[in-house]
Coordinates of C-alpha atoms and ligand atoms in Angstrom, one line a residue:
X1 CA 125.7 102.7 109.2
X2 CA 123.2 104.4 111.3
X3 CA 123.3 104.7 115.1
X4 CA 119.8 104.7 116.5
X5 CA 118.8 107.0 119.2
X6 CA 116.2 105.9 121.7
X7 CA 113.7 108.6 122.1
X8 CA 112.4 109.4 125.6
X9 CA 108.7 109.1 125.7
X10 CA 107.2 111.9 127.7
X11 CA 105.1 110.5 130.5
X12 CA 102.4 113.2 130.2
X13 CA 101.6 111.8 126.9
X14 CA 100.9 108.4 128.4
X15 CA 98.8 110.0 131.2
X16 CA 96.7 111.9 128.7
X17 CA 95.9 108.9 126.6
X18 CA 95.2 106.8 129.7
X19 CA 92.7 109.3 131.0
X20 CA 91.0 109.3 127.6
X21 CA 90.7 105.6 127.5
X22 CA 89.5 105.5 131.1
X23 CA 86.7 107.9 130.4
X24 CA 85.6 105.9 127.3
X25 CA 85.8 102.7 129.3
X26 CA 83.7 104.1 132.2
X27 CA 81.1 105.5 129.9
X28 CA 80.7 102.5 127.7
X29 CA 82.2 99.3 128.9
X30 CA 81.7 99.6 132.6
X31 CA 77.9 99.7 132.7
X32 CA 77.8 96.9 130.2
X33 CA 80.1 94.6 132.2
X34 CA 78.3 95.5 135.5
X35 CA 75.0 94.6 133.9
X36 CA 76.4 91.3 133.0
X37 CA 76.3 90.0 136.6
X38 CA 72.7 91.1 137.1
X39 CA 70.2 88.2 136.8
X40 CA 67.2 88.9 134.7
X41 CA 64.1 87.3 136.2
X42 CA 60.4 87.6 135.4
X43 CA 57.9 89.8 137.3
X44 CA 56.2 86.8 138.9
X45 CA 59.3 85.6 140.6
X46 CA 59.8 89.2 141.8
X47 CA 56.3 89.2 143.3
X48 CA 56.9 85.8 145.0
X49 CA 60.2 87.1 146.5
X50 CA 58.4 90.2 147.7
X51 CA 55.7 88.0 149.3
X52 CA 58.4 85.8 150.9
X53 CA 60.1 89.0 152.3
X54 CA 63.2 88.0 150.5
X55 CA 64.1 91.4 149.3
X56 CA 67.0 93.5 150.3
X57 CA 67.4 96.7 148.4
X58 CA 65.3 98.0 145.6
X59 CA 65.8 100.6 142.9
X60 CA 62.8 101.4 140.7
X61 CA 63.7 102.9 137.4
X62 CA 61.4 103.9 134.6
X63 CA 62.3 101.0 132.4
X64 CA 63.4 98.4 134.9
X65 CA 63.5 97.4 138.6
X66 CA 66.8 96.4 140.1
X67 CA 66.8 94.6 143.5
X68 CA 68.7 92.2 145.6
X69 CA 67.7 89.3 147.8
X70 CA 67.6 89.7 151.5
X71 CA 71.2 88.6 152.0
X72 CA 72.2 91.1 149.3
X73 CA 74.2 88.4 147.6
X74 CA 72.7 88.6 144.1
X75 CA 71.4 91.4 142.0
X76 CA 68.3 90.9 140.0
X77 CA 66.4 92.9 137.5
X78 CA 63.0 92.7 136.0
X79 CA 60.8 94.8 133.7
X80 CA 58.4 97.2 135.4
X81 CA 54.6 96.5 135.3
X82 CA 51.8 98.7 136.1
X83 CA 51.6 97.6 139.7
X84 CA 50.2 100.4 141.9
X85 CA 50.5 98.5 145.2
X86 CA 54.1 97.5 144.7
X87 CA 55.8 100.2 146.7
X88 CA 53.6 99.5 149.7
X89 CA 54.2 95.7 149.4
X90 CA 57.9 96.3 149.1
X91 CA 57.9 98.5 152.2
X92 CA 56.1 95.8 154.1
X93 CA 58.6 93.3 153.0
X94 CA 61.3 95.4 154.6
X95 CA 63.0 96.5 151.4
X96 CA 65.4 99.4 151.5
X97 CA 64.8 101.9 148.6
X98 CA 68.2 102.9 147.3
X99 CA 69.7 104.0 144.0
X100 CA 73.0 102.9 142.4
X101 CA 72.7 99.3 143.5
X102 CA 74.8 97.9 140.8
X103 CA 77.7 100.2 141.5
X104 CA 77.5 99.9 145.3
X105 CA 77.2 96.2 145.2
X106 CA 80.7 95.4 144.2
X107 CA 83.3 98.0 145.2
X108 CA 86.2 95.7 144.5
X109 CA 84.9 94.7 141.1
X110 CA 84.2 98.3 140.5
X111 CA 87.7 99.4 141.1
X112 CA 89.1 96.5 139.1
X113 CA 86.9 97.2 136.1
X114 CA 87.2 101.0 136.0
X115 CA 90.8 101.4 137.0
X116 CA 93.1 98.5 137.0
X117 CA 92.0 96.6 133.9
X118 CA 92.0 99.7 131.6
X119 CA 95.3 100.9 132.9
X120 CA 96.7 97.4 132.3
X121 CA 95.2 97.3 128.8
X122 CA 96.6 100.7 128.0
X123 CA 100.1 99.9 129.0
X124 CA 100.1 96.8 126.9
X125 CA 98.9 98.9 123.9
X126 CA 101.4 101.6 124.6
X127 CA 104.2 99.2 124.8
X128 CA 103.1 97.5 121.6
X129 CA 102.7 100.7 119.8
X130 CA 106.0 102.3 120.7
X131 CA 107.7 99.0 119.8
X132 CA 106.1 99.0 116.4
X133 CA 107.0 102.6 115.7
X134 CA 110.5 101.9 116.6
X135 CA 110.6 98.9 114.3
X136 CA 109.1 100.9 111.5
X137 CA 111.2 104.0 111.5
X138 CA 114.3 102.3 112.8
X139 CA 114.8 105.1 115.3
X140 CA 111.6 106.1 117.1
X141 CA 110.8 109.1 114.9
X142 CA 107.2 108.9 115.8
X143 CA 106.3 112.5 116.3
X144 CA 104.1 112.1 119.3
X145 CA 106.7 110.1 121.1
X146 CA 109.7 112.1 120.1
X147 CA 108.3 115.6 120.2
X148 CA 110.9 118.2 120.4
X149 CA 113.7 115.7 119.6
X150 CA 115.6 116.2 116.4
X151 CA 115.3 113.4 114.0
X152 CA 118.9 113.8 112.9
X153 CA 120.3 110.4 112.1
X154 CA 123.9 109.9 113.0
X155 CA 125.8 108.7 110.1
X156 CA 128.8 107.3 111.8
X157 CA 132.1 107.1 110.0
X158 CA 132.4 103.7 108.4
X159 CA 134.6 102.0 105.9
X160 CA 131.7 102.1 103.3
X161 CA 131.3 105.8 103.7
X162 CA 131.1 107.9 100.6
X163 CA 134.3 109.5 99.4
X164 CA 134.9 112.4 97.0
X165 CA 135.9 109.8 94.4
X166 CA 132.3 108.6 94.4
X167 CA 131.1 112.0 93.4
X168 CA 131.9 112.4 89.7
X169 CA 132.3 115.8 88.1
X170 CA 131.6 118.7 90.4
X171 CA 135.3 119.5 90.6
X172 CA 134.8 123.1 91.8
X173 CA 132.6 122.0 94.6
X174 CA 134.9 119.3 95.7
X175 CA 137.9 121.6 95.7
X176 CA 135.9 124.1 97.8
X177 CA 134.9 121.4 100.2
X178 CA 138.3 119.8 100.5
X179 CA 139.3 122.8 102.6
X180 CA 136.7 121.8 105.1
X181 CA 138.1 118.2 105.2
X182 CA 141.5 119.6 105.8
X183 CA 140.3 121.6 108.7
X184 CA 138.4 118.8 110.3
X185 CA 141.5 116.7 110.0
X186 CA 143.7 119.1 111.8
X187 CA 141.9 122.1 113.3
X188 CA 145.0 123.0 115.3
X189 CA 146.7 124.2 112.1
X190 CA 144.0 126.7 111.5
X191 CA 143.7 127.8 115.2
X192 CA 147.4 128.6 115.3
X193 CA 147.1 131.2 112.6
X194 CA 143.9 132.4 114.0
X195 CA 141.9 131.6 111.0
X196 CA 138.4 130.4 111.6
X197 CA 136.4 128.3 109.3
X198 CA 133.1 129.4 108.0
X199 CA 130.4 128.1 110.3
X200 CA 128.0 127.2 107.5
X201 CA 128.3 126.2 103.9
X202 CA 125.4 126.4 101.6
X203 CA 125.3 123.9 98.7
X204 CA 123.2 125.5 96.0
X205 CA 121.9 123.8 92.9
X206 CA 119.1 122.0 91.1
X207 CA 117.7 118.7 92.6
X208 CA 119.6 115.5 92.0
X209 CA 123.0 117.1 91.4
X210 CA 124.7 115.3 94.3
X211 CA 124.5 117.9 97.1
X212 CA 123.6 115.3 99.7
X213 CA 126.3 113.1 98.3
X214 CA 128.9 115.8 98.6
X215 CA 128.0 116.5 102.2
X216 CA 128.3 112.8 103.0
X217 CA 131.6 112.7 101.2
X218 CA 133.0 115.5 103.3
X219 CA 132.1 113.5 106.4
X220 CA 133.5 110.3 104.8
X221 CA 136.8 112.0 103.8
X222 CA 137.3 113.6 107.2
X223 CA 136.2 110.6 109.1
X224 CA 133.8 112.4 111.4
X225 CA 130.2 111.7 112.4
X226 CA 127.5 113.0 110.0
X227 CA 124.1 114.3 111.2
X228 CA 121.6 114.6 108.5
X229 CA 118.1 116.1 108.8
X230 CA 115.7 117.7 106.3
X231 CA 114.5 121.2 106.8
X232 CA 111.0 120.1 106.4
X233 CA 111.3 117.8 109.5
X234 CA 111.7 120.9 111.6
X235 CA 108.4 122.3 110.6
X236 CA 106.1 120.9 113.2
X237 CA 102.5 121.2 114.0
X238 CA 103.0 123.0 117.2
X239 CA 104.7 126.4 117.6
X240 CA 108.0 125.9 119.4
X241 CA 108.5 122.3 118.5
X242 CA 110.8 123.0 115.6
X243 CA 112.9 125.3 117.7
X244 CA 113.2 122.6 120.3
X245 CA 114.4 120.3 117.7
X246 CA 117.0 122.7 116.5
X247 CA 118.3 123.1 120.0
X248 CA 118.4 119.4 120.5
X249 CA 120.2 118.8 117.2
X250 CA 123.0 121.3 118.1
X251 CA 123.3 119.8 121.5
X252 CA 123.9 116.4 120.0
X253 CA 126.3 117.8 117.5
X254 CA 128.4 119.6 120.0
X255 CA 128.7 116.5 122.0
X256 CA 130.1 114.7 119.0
X257 CA 132.3 117.5 117.6
X258 CA 134.1 117.5 115.4
X259 CA 131.2 116.5 113.2
X260 CA 129.1 117.6 110.2
X261 CA 125.5 118.6 110.4
X262 CA 123.7 118.4 107.1
X263 CA 120.4 120.2 106.7
X264 CA 118.7 119.3 103.4
X265 CA 116.1 121.6 101.9
X266 CA 117.0 124.4 104.3
X267 CA 114.5 126.6 102.4
X268 CA 111.7 124.8 104.3
X269 CA 112.7 126.8 107.4
X270 CA 115.0 129.5 106.0
X271 CA 112.5 131.2 103.8
X272 CA 112.6 134.9 103.7
X273 CA 110.7 136.4 106.5
X274 CA 108.7 139.2 105.1
X275 CA 106.3 141.6 106.8
X276 CA 103.2 139.7 106.0
X277 CA 100.6 140.1 108.6
X278 CA 99.9 136.3 108.6
X279 CA 103.4 135.1 109.2
X280 CA 104.2 131.5 109.9
X281 CA 105.1 131.7 113.6
X282 CA 106.4 128.2 113.8
X283 CA 108.8 128.6 110.9
X284 CA 110.0 131.9 112.1
X285 CA 110.7 130.6 115.6
X286 CA 112.6 127.7 114.1
X287 CA 114.7 129.9 111.9
X288 CA 115.4 132.2 114.8
X289 CA 116.6 129.3 116.9
X290 CA 118.8 128.2 114.1
X291 CA 120.3 131.6 113.8
X292 CA 120.8 131.8 117.5
X293 CA 122.5 128.4 117.6
X294 CA 124.8 129.4 114.8
X295 CA 125.8 132.6 116.5
X296 CA 126.2 130.8 119.8
X297 CA 129.2 128.6 118.9
X298 CA 132.6 129.7 118.1
X299 CA 134.0 129.1 114.7
X300 CA 136.5 126.7 115.9
X301 CA 134.5 124.2 117.9
X302 CA 134.4 121.7 115.1
X303 CA 130.8 121.6 114.2
X304 CA 130.5 122.2 110.5
X305 CA 127.1 122.9 109.1
X306 CA 126.3 122.1 105.5
X307 CA 123.0 123.0 104.1
X308 CA 121.5 122.3 100.7
X309 CA 118.8 124.2 98.8
X310 CA 117.6 124.5 95.3
X311 CA 115.9 127.9 95.8
X312 CA 118.6 130.1 97.1
X313 CA 116.7 133.2 96.1
X314 CA 114.1 132.5 98.6
X315 CA 116.4 132.3 101.6
X316 CA 116.3 134.8 104.4
X317 CA 119.2 137.3 104.1
X318 CA 119.9 136.8 107.8
X319 CA 120.8 133.2 107.0
X320 CA 123.3 134.1 104.4
X321 CA 125.1 136.9 106.0
X322 CA 128.7 136.5 107.2
X323 CA 129.0 134.4 110.4
X324 CA 126.3 132.1 109.3
X325 CA 126.0 130.4 106.0
X326 CA 128.7 132.6 104.6
X327 CA 130.1 130.3 102.0
X328 CA 128.1 129.3 99.0
X329 CA 129.1 126.4 96.9
X330 CA 127.3 126.0 93.6
X331 CA 126.5 122.5 92.6
X332 CA 125.4 122.8 89.0
X333 CA 124.0 120.4 86.5
X334 CA 126.9 118.4 85.1
X335 CA 128.5 119.4 81.9
X336 CA 129.4 117.0 79.1
X337 CA 132.6 115.8 80.9
X338 CA 130.8 115.6 84.2
X339 CA 127.9 113.6 82.7
X340 CA 130.4 111.2 81.1
X341 CA 132.2 110.7 84.5
X342 CA 128.9 110.2 86.4
X343 CA 127.8 107.6 83.8
X344 CA 131.1 105.8 84.2
X345 CA 130.9 105.9 88.0
X346 CA 127.4 104.3 88.0
X347 CA 128.2 102.0 85.1
X348 CA 130.9 100.4 87.4
X349 CA 128.1 99.0 89.5
X350 CA 126.4 97.3 86.6
X351 CA 127.8 94.9 84.0
X352 CA 128.2 96.6 80.6
X353 CA 129.6 95.1 77.5
X354 CA 132.6 96.9 76.0
X355 CA 130.5 98.5 73.3
X356 CA 129.2 101.4 75.3
X357 CA 130.3 104.8 74.1
X358 CA 129.8 106.9 77.3
X359 CA 130.7 110.1 75.5
X360 CA 127.9 109.6 73.1
X361 CA 125.4 108.7 75.9
X362 CA 126.6 111.8 77.8
X363 CA 126.0 113.9 74.7
X364 CA 122.5 112.5 74.2
X365 CA 121.5 113.2 77.8
X366 CA 122.2 116.9 77.8
X367 CA 120.6 118.7 80.7
X368 CA 120.3 115.5 82.8
X369 CA 121.2 115.7 86.5
X370 CA 123.4 113.2 88.3
X371 CA 120.3 111.5 89.7
X372 CA 118.8 111.1 86.3
X373 CA 122.1 109.7 84.9
X374 CA 122.2 107.2 87.7
X375 CA 118.6 106.3 86.8
X376 CA 119.5 106.0 83.1
X377 CA 122.3 103.5 83.9
X378 CA 120.0 101.5 86.1
X379 CA 117.2 101.4 83.5
X380 CA 119.7 100.1 81.0
X381 CA 120.7 97.3 83.3
X382 CA 117.0 96.5 84.0
X383 CA 116.4 96.4 80.2
X384 CA 119.3 94.0 79.7
X385 CA 117.9 91.7 82.4
X386 CA 114.4 91.8 80.8
X387 CA 115.9 90.8 77.5
X388 CA 117.8 88.0 79.1
X389 CA 121.2 89.4 78.5
X390 CA 124.1 89.4 81.0
X391 CA 125.4 92.9 80.3
X392 CA 123.9 96.2 79.3
X393 CA 124.7 97.4 75.8
X394 CA 124.9 100.8 74.2
X395 CA 121.4 100.2 72.8
X396 CA 120.1 99.6 76.3
X397 CA 121.6 102.9 77.3
X398 CA 120.1 104.8 74.4
X399 CA 116.7 103.3 75.0
X400 CA 116.8 104.1 78.7
X401 CA 117.6 107.8 77.9
X402 CA 114.5 107.8 75.9
X403 CA 112.6 106.1 78.7
X404 CA 113.8 108.8 81.2
X405 CA 113.0 111.6 78.7
X406 CA 109.8 110.4 77.2
X407 CA 108.6 107.4 79.2
X408 CA 108.3 103.8 78.2
X409 CA 107.3 102.6 74.8
X410 CA 103.6 102.2 74.6
X411 CA 103.4 98.9 72.9
X412 CA 99.6 98.7 72.5
X413 CA 98.9 102.2 71.5
X414 CA 96.8 101.8 68.4
X415 CA 97.2 104.7 66.0
X416 CA 95.3 104.7 62.7
X417 CA 97.3 104.6 59.6
X418 CA 96.5 108.2 58.9
X419 CA 97.6 109.2 62.4
X420 CA 100.9 107.4 62.0
X421 CA 101.5 109.0 58.7
X422 CA 100.8 112.4 60.2
X423 CA 103.2 111.8 63.0
X424 CA 105.9 110.7 60.5
X425 CA 105.5 113.8 58.5
X426 CA 105.5 115.9 61.7
X427 CA 108.8 114.5 63.0
X428 CA 110.5 114.6 59.6
X429 CA 109.3 118.2 59.4
X430 CA 111.2 119.1 62.6
X431 CA 114.3 117.2 61.3
X432 CA 114.4 118.8 57.9
X433 CA 114.0 122.3 59.2
X434 CA 116.7 121.6 61.8
X435 CA 119.1 120.2 59.1
X436 CA 118.5 122.9 56.6
X437 CA 119.5 125.7 59.0
X438 CA 123.1 126.2 59.8
X439 CA 124.2 125.9 63.4
X440 CA 121.4 123.6 64.5
X441 CA 122.3 120.6 66.5
X442 CA 122.5 117.5 64.3
X443 CA 119.7 115.1 64.3
X444 CA 120.6 111.9 66.2
X445 CA 117.4 109.9 65.9
X446 CA 113.8 110.1 64.8
X447 CA 111.1 107.8 66.0
X448 CA 107.4 107.4 65.8
X449 CA 106.9 104.8 68.5
X450 CA 104.4 106.2 71.0
X451 CA 105.6 106.7 74.6
X452 CA 103.8 106.5 77.9
X453 CA 104.4 110.2 78.4
X454 CA 102.0 110.9 75.6
X455 CA 104.6 111.7 73.0
X456 CA 103.7 110.0 69.7
X457 CA 107.1 110.4 68.3
X458 CA 110.1 112.7 68.6
X459 CA 113.2 114.0 67.0
X460 CA 116.3 113.8 69.1
X461 CA 118.9 116.4 68.4
X462 CA 122.3 116.2 70.0
X463 CA 124.8 119.0 70.4
X464 CA 128.4 118.2 69.9
X465 CA 129.5 119.7 73.1
X466 CA 128.2 121.9 75.9
X467 CA 126.7 125.3 75.0
X468 CA 127.2 128.2 77.3
X469 CA 125.9 131.0 75.3
X470 CA 123.3 131.0 72.5
X471 CA 122.9 133.6 69.9
X472 CA 119.8 135.3 68.7
X473 CA 120.0 133.5 65.3
X474 CA 120.3 130.1 67.1
X475 CA 117.3 130.8 69.2
X476 CA 115.4 131.8 66.1
X477 CA 116.5 128.6 64.4
X478 CA 115.3 126.6 67.4
X479 CA 111.9 128.2 67.2
X480 CA 111.8 127.5 63.5
X481 CA 112.6 123.8 64.2
X482 CA 109.9 123.6 66.8
X483 CA 107.4 124.9 64.3
X484 CA 108.7 122.5 61.6
X485 CA 106.3 119.7 62.7
X486 CA 103.2 121.7 62.3
X487 CA 104.5 123.3 59.1
X488 CA 105.0 119.8 57.6
X489 CA 101.4 118.9 58.4
X490 CA 100.2 122.1 56.8
X491 CA 102.4 121.6 53.7
X492 CA 101.3 118.1 53.1
X493 CA 97.7 117.7 54.4
X494 CA 96.7 121.3 54.4
X495 CA 95.3 121.0 57.9
X496 CA 96.5 121.3 61.5
X497 CA 96.4 118.8 64.3
X498 CA 96.7 118.8 68.1
X499 CA 100.0 117.0 67.9
X500 CA 102.0 120.3 68.0
X501 CA 100.8 121.5 71.4
X502 CA 104.1 120.8 73.1
X503 CA 106.1 122.4 70.3
X504 CA 103.9 125.5 70.5
X505 CA 104.4 125.8 74.2
X506 CA 108.2 125.5 73.9
X507 CA 108.4 127.9 71.0
X508 CA 106.4 130.5 72.8
X509 CA 108.5 130.2 75.9
X510 CA 111.7 130.7 73.9
X511 CA 110.3 133.7 72.1
X512 CA 109.0 135.2 75.3
X513 CA 112.4 134.8 77.0
X514 CA 114.0 136.5 74.0
X515 CA 111.8 139.5 74.4
X516 CA 111.6 139.8 78.2
X517 CA 114.9 138.5 79.5
X518 CA 117.5 138.4 76.7
X519 CA 116.8 141.8 75.3
X520 CA 116.5 140.5 71.8
X521 CA 113.5 142.4 70.6
X522 CA 113.8 145.5 68.4
X523 CA 111.0 147.2 70.3
X524 CA 112.3 147.0 73.9
X525 CA 116.0 146.3 73.5
X526 CA 117.9 145.7 76.7
X527 CA 115.1 146.1 79.2
X528 CA 114.4 143.4 81.7
X529 CA 110.7 142.8 81.6
X530 CA 110.5 139.7 83.7
X531 CA 112.5 138.4 86.6
X532 CA 113.3 134.8 86.8
X533 CA 111.5 132.7 89.4
X534 CA 113.1 129.7 91.1
X535 CA 116.2 129.4 89.0
X536 CA 117.0 125.8 89.6
X537 CA 113.4 124.5 89.5
X538 CA 112.5 126.0 86.1
X539 CA 109.8 128.1 87.9
X540 CA 107.6 130.7 86.4
X541 CA 109.0 134.2 85.7
X542 CA 107.4 137.3 87.1
X543 CA 106.3 140.1 85.0
X544 CA 107.9 143.4 85.8
X545 CA 106.1 145.8 83.6
X546 CA 102.8 147.6 83.1
X547 CA 99.8 145.8 81.6
X548 CA 100.2 147.9 78.4
X549 CA 103.7 146.7 78.0
X550 CA 102.5 143.2 78.5
X551 CA 100.2 143.6 75.5
X552 CA 103.1 144.8 73.5
X553 CA 105.2 141.8 74.6
X554 CA 102.6 139.4 73.5
X555 CA 102.5 141.0 70.2
X556 CA 106.3 140.8 69.8
X557 CA 106.3 137.2 70.9
X558 CA 103.7 136.2 68.4
X559 CA 105.5 138.1 65.7
X560 CA 108.7 136.2 66.4
X561 CA 107.0 132.8 66.3
X562 CA 105.1 133.7 63.2
X563 CA 108.2 134.7 61.3
X564 CA 110.0 131.5 62.2
X565 CA 106.9 129.5 61.3
X566 CA 106.9 131.1 57.8
X567 CA 110.6 130.3 57.5
X568 CA 109.9 126.6 58.3
X569 CA 107.1 126.5 55.8
X570 CA 109.5 127.9 53.1
X571 CA 112.2 125.3 53.9
X572 CA 109.7 122.5 53.7
X573 CA 108.2 123.6 50.4
X574 CA 111.7 123.8 49.0
X575 CA 112.3 120.2 50.2
X576 CA 108.9 118.8 49.5
X577 CA 110.2 115.7 47.6
X578 CA 112.6 114.8 50.4
X579 CA 109.9 115.4 53.0
X580 CA 107.7 112.8 51.3
X581 CA 110.5 110.3 50.8
X582 CA 111.8 110.5 54.4
X583 CA 108.3 110.4 55.9
X584 CA 107.5 107.3 53.9
X585 CA 110.8 105.7 55.1
X586 CA 110.1 106.6 58.7
X587 CA 106.6 105.4 58.5
X588 CA 107.8 102.0 57.4
X589 CA 110.8 101.8 59.8
X590 CA 109.4 103.5 62.8
X591 CA 112.9 104.6 63.9
X592 CA 115.7 106.0 61.8
X593 CA 119.1 107.2 62.9
X594 CA 120.6 110.6 62.1
X595 CA 123.0 109.1 59.6
X596 CA 120.2 107.4 57.6
X597 CA 118.3 110.6 57.7
X598 CA 121.2 112.7 56.4
X599 CA 122.0 110.2 53.7
X600 CA 118.5 110.4 52.3
X601 CA 118.3 114.1 52.7
X602 CA 121.6 114.8 51.0
X603 CA 121.5 111.9 48.6
Ligands
ADP1 P1 120.7 116.3 95.8 O1 121.0 116.2 97.2 O2 121.5 117.4 95.1 O3 119.2 116.4 95.4 P2 121.7 113.7 95.8 O4 123.0 113.9 96.4 O5 120.7 113.1 96.7 O6 121.2 115.0 95.1 O7 121.9 112.7 94.6 C1 120.9 111.7 94.3 C2 121.6 110.6 93.6 O8 122.1 111.0 92.3 C3 122.8 110.1 94.3 O9 122.5 109.1 95.2 C4 123.7 109.5 93.2 O10 123.4 108.2 92.9 C5 123.3 110.4 92.0 N1 124.3 111.5 91.7 C6 124.0 112.8 91.7 N2 125.1 113.5 91.4 C7 126.1 112.6 91.3 C8 127.5 112.8 91.0 N3 128.1 114.0 90.8 N4 128.3 111.7 90.9 C9 127.7 110.5 91.1 N5 126.4 110.3 91.4 C10 125.6 111.3 91.5
ZN2 ZN1 106.6 118.3 67.3

């Protein structure tokens, strides 16, 4: 449930726009409308009127003559002719020579046209616009109207609020946060002892792991209002606006205390301030305001700030020092047990038939975040509907993992026979190299159905459980497996194809990490040659060595990959008959399971 806050529209904004419209109106529309009431007559009539002395005022312009009748009731205009005696004749007719006839003629109309109507029009437009904005954002978040107001939505306690039980896995984080819930329930207990709660808690972890959900769950469990705002919403176009928003947010929060303020993506404002000459003034001011606000309230006033980020390394140290965000709760990617639990939570919302083995699905989706798992379950349900079934099956789940990993099946991709044969050999090459090395994850499935992601086929390997540390031999085996596809092409066709580009990239990355980060090269040993970039976003690493060393590293990396490539070639030559047999089988079937594969390989 959201409670909407009506933004106050600053009047100066209205005035500014009104002035602008007025100016346009006076410049363009006014003359046009004034001209409208001027009667256009021919020069002959003008001369007749002059002769009849029926002329009041006259204004001779270069391209027209504007004049009135004697009674000055009507305004006329006519084109000028080369008429040298005109001025004399007009003078004799008693005409008054004046400029600005049109404007002077109708002061009432004039005011009406240039002031009242435009203002009226403007107010109608303004009314309409602000109403529309309100409808669209459901809360008047239009920047120009709500400048300086925080966009925090109040998430009022409600029966449908998220509870800890909705967040699967993440037991450590929940345990950590349940203390906050306890405190919000009964602050007195803590005050008595004199213990003060941390003011801010930083939820740190990769995207989609349920940080927002956890924050909402804390609010739901403790039954307090929940303010949520994204850090990027503070970053405004004008310097000082973001700071004003921070001030406003805390004002609102203090009024509603006890409550929870959740700032998502706090790195948008909390980025490390460094001494760069061209700093970002707006961001710094906003951050400073946030720090000031956090210092300003006592630990026990019941406002609890939760913030989320997936780039903790980029946060300003001032933000993470004691007294501010002094508690850090890691929200990591779920482990096997966590994945299974998340799948089960989300599967409750869709119909599944009894056949689904969640443990297996969890094992297949190693490395997936909570959001991705939720997506997998939803994809499975969609697939079941598409097939006209009433419940999602295990096959739906498996397919949707592949969809999430590799994209949809590309039904109409037309590969030539030779291409498909090459892909079959390539995938079987990966699988055989994996199977022939001890300690490799077992092959779960091999397919050569093209996917929308561009993959023409893939070999899925599934670990039995979670892996926390990996040995040097295992990394080497992994690299060998990655080179297995290309090695098979070389063994069978004697050529190379572009199909191995992705394998090459991954193998190189692994080999480079072995040298630069894991200290697994004989040459450098345990020396850190690179520092990791954004840890949770899989960012680039930064080199930390001299250019000469870089050259050495490159040499080491290619030596590692080359050695494993040779090993793969050897394995495949030794299993040449099986390679042919399995590839033929895969070519015909398009998809084979790990069991089928092992049966043929060992049979
Ligand atoms: P974050 O804030 O860490 O990026 P969210 O909290 O927005 O991630 O999670 C996105 C979605 O992923 C949630 O709405 C939920 O459906 C799903 N999800 C993520 N983690 C979990 C979890 N631990 N348990 C259940 N659902 C989860
Ligand atoms: Zn490959």
